[in-house]
Short mmCIF file of C-alpha atoms in Angstrom, two decimals:
data_model
loop_
_atom_site.label_atom_id
_atom_site.label_comp_id
_atom_site.label_asym_id
_atom_site.label_seq_id
_atom_site.Cartn_x
_atom_site.Cartn_y
_atom_site.Cartn_z
CA MET D 204 238.38 22.78 195.93
CA PRO D 205 237.80 23.50 199.62
CA VAL D 206 234.87 21.86 201.44
CA ALA D 207 232.54 24.19 203.38
CA ALA D 208 232.42 23.56 207.15
CA ARG D 209 229.14 22.19 208.37
CA ARG D 210 227.52 23.85 211.43
CA LEU D 211 225.83 21.81 214.14
CA PRO D 212 222.15 22.62 214.65
CA SER D 213 221.27 24.55 217.84
CA TRP D 214 219.35 21.61 219.32
CA ALA D 215 222.55 19.55 219.26
CA TRP D 216 224.41 22.24 221.26
CA VAL D 217 221.56 22.51 223.80
CA THR D 218 221.37 18.73 224.18
CA GLY D 219 225.13 18.44 224.67
CA LEU D 220 225.26 21.25 227.24
CA THR D 221 222.27 19.85 229.15
CA ALA D 222 223.79 16.36 229.27
CA GLY D 223 227.08 17.83 230.51
CA ALA D 224 225.30 19.82 233.22
CA ILE D 225 223.45 16.72 234.41
CA VAL D 226 226.71 14.77 234.65
CA VAL D 227 228.27 17.57 236.75
CA VAL D 228 225.25 17.75 239.10
CA VAL D 229 225.23 13.98 239.60
CA ALA D 230 228.97 13.97 240.32
CA LEU D 231 228.61 16.80 242.85
CA THR D 232 225.65 15.06 244.50
CA VAL D 233 227.62 11.84 244.91
CA GLU D 234 230.56 13.76 246.42
CA ALA D 235 228.29 15.75 248.76
CA ASP D 236 226.61 12.55 249.95
CA LYS D 237 230.02 11.23 251.07
CA GLY D 238 230.65 14.24 253.33
CA PRO D 239 229.38 15.02 256.83
CA HIS D 240 225.65 15.63 257.28
CA PRO D 241 224.30 18.37 259.58
CA THR D 242 222.12 17.36 262.49
CA ALA D 243 219.79 19.45 264.64
CA LYS D 244 220.95 19.87 268.20
CA ALA D 245 218.66 20.24 271.18
CA THR D 246 218.90 23.52 272.98
CA GLY D 247 218.39 23.64 276.68
CA ALA D 248 218.95 27.19 277.87
CA LYS D 249 215.72 28.51 279.39
CA PRO D 250 214.89 32.02 278.20
CA SER D 251 214.32 34.71 280.78
CA ALA D 252 210.82 36.18 280.98
CA SER D 253 212.41 39.56 281.72
CA ALA D 254 214.05 39.94 278.31
CA SER D 255 213.66 43.46 277.01
CA ALA D 256 212.20 44.37 273.64
CA ASP D 257 215.61 45.57 272.46
CA ALA D 258 217.49 42.45 273.59
CA LYS D 259 219.78 40.96 270.97
CA PRO D 260 220.42 37.21 270.61
CA SER D 261 223.78 36.08 271.93
CA ALA D 262 226.43 35.33 269.32
CA SER D 263 227.97 32.53 271.40
CA PRO D 264 225.79 29.53 272.26
CA ALA D 265 225.31 28.59 275.88
CA PRO D 266 226.49 25.15 277.00
CA THR D 267 223.79 22.58 276.31
CA PRO D 268 222.71 20.63 279.37
CA LYS D 269 221.26 17.15 279.02
CA ALA D 270 218.10 17.44 276.91
CA ALA D 271 214.80 17.01 278.71
CA PRO D 272 213.09 13.73 277.79
CA VAL D 273 209.84 13.74 275.82
CA PRO D 274 206.92 13.41 278.29
CA ASP D 275 205.56 9.86 278.52
CA GLU D 276 201.94 10.92 278.11
CA SER D 277 202.60 12.82 274.87
CA GLY D 278 201.42 10.16 272.43
CA THR D 279 203.36 8.46 269.63
CA GLY D 280 204.50 9.22 266.11
CA ARG D 281 205.60 12.46 264.47
CA ARG D 282 204.32 15.37 266.53
CA ILE D 283 204.94 18.67 268.30
CA VAL D 284 204.75 18.31 272.08
CA TYR D 285 204.12 21.34 274.31
CA SER D 286 204.42 21.05 278.09
CA LEU D 287 202.52 23.71 280.04
CA GLY D 288 204.41 23.01 283.27
CA GLN D 289 207.88 23.01 281.72
CA ASP D 290 207.25 25.80 279.15
CA ARG D 291 209.01 23.49 276.70
CA VAL D 292 208.42 22.21 273.16
CA TRP D 293 209.73 18.99 271.57
CA LEU D 294 209.80 18.21 267.85
CA VAL D 295 209.37 14.43 267.72
CA ASP D 296 210.06 12.29 264.64
CA ALA D 297 207.94 9.32 263.52
CA ASP D 298 210.27 6.96 265.43
CA ASP D 299 209.42 8.83 268.70
CA ALA D 300 212.90 10.37 268.98
CA ALA D 301 213.10 14.07 269.87
CA ARG D 302 214.69 15.92 266.97
CA ARG D 303 214.87 19.19 268.92
CA THR D 304 213.66 20.61 272.24
CA PHE D 305 213.61 24.17 273.55
CA THR D 306 211.96 26.37 276.16
CA VAL D 307 209.32 28.95 275.29
CA TRP D 308 207.62 32.04 276.70
CA PRO D 309 203.88 31.32 277.00
CA GLY D 310 201.14 33.88 276.48
CA THR D 311 198.53 34.62 279.15
CA VAL D 312 195.99 32.10 277.76
CA ASP D 313 197.13 28.45 277.77
CA PRO D 314 195.73 25.86 275.39
CA ALA D 315 193.76 23.00 276.92
CA VAL D 316 195.58 19.73 277.56
CA GLY D 317 194.91 17.38 274.65
CA SER D 318 195.56 16.59 270.99
CA PHE D 319 195.36 19.18 268.22
CA THR D 320 196.63 19.67 264.67
CA VAL D 321 198.34 22.60 262.99
CA SER D 322 195.39 24.35 261.36
CA LEU D 323 196.94 27.48 259.85
CA ARG D 324 200.39 28.90 259.15
CA LYS D 325 201.28 32.57 258.52
CA ASP D 326 204.70 33.86 257.49
CA ALA D 327 204.51 37.10 259.48
CA THR D 328 202.15 39.55 261.16
CA THR D 329 201.88 41.83 264.17
CA GLY D 330 201.06 40.00 267.41
CA SER D 331 198.24 41.10 269.72
CA ASP D 332 200.96 42.69 271.89
CA GLY D 333 202.14 44.90 269.00
CA VAL D 334 205.37 42.92 268.39
CA GLN D 335 206.30 41.96 264.80
CA ILE D 336 206.26 38.14 264.70
CA GLU D 337 207.02 35.43 262.15
CA HIS D 338 206.69 31.65 261.73
CA ILE D 339 203.16 31.64 263.18
CA ILE D 340 201.68 28.16 263.60
CA TYR D 341 198.07 28.11 264.86
CA PHE D 342 196.78 24.95 266.53
CA SER D 343 194.09 25.85 269.10
CA ALA D 344 191.74 28.51 270.48
CA ARG D 345 190.53 29.04 274.02
CA SER D 346 188.28 31.69 275.54
CA GLY D 347 188.08 33.40 272.15
CA VAL D 348 191.87 33.68 271.89
CA ASN D 349 193.78 31.98 269.05
CA ILE D 350 196.78 30.00 270.28
CA ALA D 351 199.87 29.77 268.11
CA PHE D 352 203.63 29.25 268.23
CA SER D 353 205.74 32.12 266.88
CA ASN D 354 208.93 34.07 267.32
CA ALA D 355 209.57 37.82 267.38
CA VAL D 356 211.21 39.06 264.18
CA ASP D 357 213.88 40.88 266.23
CA GLY D 358 214.52 37.79 268.38
CA SER D 359 213.21 39.35 271.59
CA SER D 360 210.33 38.16 273.73
CA PRO D 361 209.10 40.71 276.21
CA PRO D 362 206.56 39.56 278.79
CA PRO D 363 202.92 40.06 277.75
CA ALA D 364 201.29 43.32 278.84
CA SER D 365 199.51 42.88 282.14
CA GLY D 366 195.80 42.34 281.72
CA ALA D 367 196.09 41.47 278.02
CA GLN D 368 194.86 38.09 276.80
CA THR D 369 197.50 36.68 274.47
CA GLY D 370 197.74 33.19 273.00
CA GLY D 371 201.17 33.55 271.45
CA ILE D 372 203.72 30.97 272.58
CA ARG D 373 207.00 32.70 271.74
CA MET D 374 210.40 31.15 271.28
CA PRO D 375 213.92 32.16 270.26
CA LYS D 376 214.31 32.94 266.55
CA ALA D 377 216.33 29.80 265.65
CA ASP D 378 213.77 27.57 267.38
CA GLY D 379 210.94 29.38 265.58
CA ALA D 380 212.59 28.61 262.24
CA ALA D 381 213.04 24.93 263.22
CA LEU D 382 209.39 24.65 264.32
CA TRP D 383 208.26 26.34 261.09
CA ALA D 384 210.19 23.78 259.03
CA PHE D 385 208.80 20.88 261.10
CA GLY D 386 205.16 21.93 261.65
CA ALA D 387 203.34 21.70 258.33
CA THR D 388 199.56 22.10 258.26
CA GLY D 389 198.02 18.92 259.69
CA THR D 390 200.99 18.11 261.98
CA ASN D 391 199.87 16.67 265.33
CA VAL D 392 200.30 18.89 268.40
CA ARG D 393 200.06 17.30 271.84
CA VAL D 394 199.65 19.60 274.87
CA VAL D 395 200.55 18.03 278.22
CA GLU D 396 200.68 19.35 281.80
#
């Protein structure tokens, strides 16, 4: 007399498949940890203020000159440093090492020198100059103008319209994405001369 085959309950199949998936993920994680790790590189090419609205980012990176040092008077700890005189931003880790630095195009209204914090972040909007912008990080206001870091969605950064009061500090698209990832709400921002 033949014996009927016994079926495994569905919970046993689900448990077995889940355990197998976890083993595969752990094995892949261990292997990935052994490989090379990406690092952020400082960019040093200064953008031209005469870039046109239809300018396209270059596909080949410019040679990177020696990165500008973080200003001495910029405080300590994890922070965003913005130099008014150099039109430059540094992303500084908790150990006071610059993770990334890049030049920016300032608006017509500069923030005051001092310490601030990131107060608001917006994914995207239209800037006061009519340009579509993204990665907007607000940290100050002056003369009734909100001051924020951002980048143009199309990667361009035309000069502000003459006579317009703008507080947007624009940067190349890749730098805008890096600043967005670094500058969570509450992050310290230090503005220096």
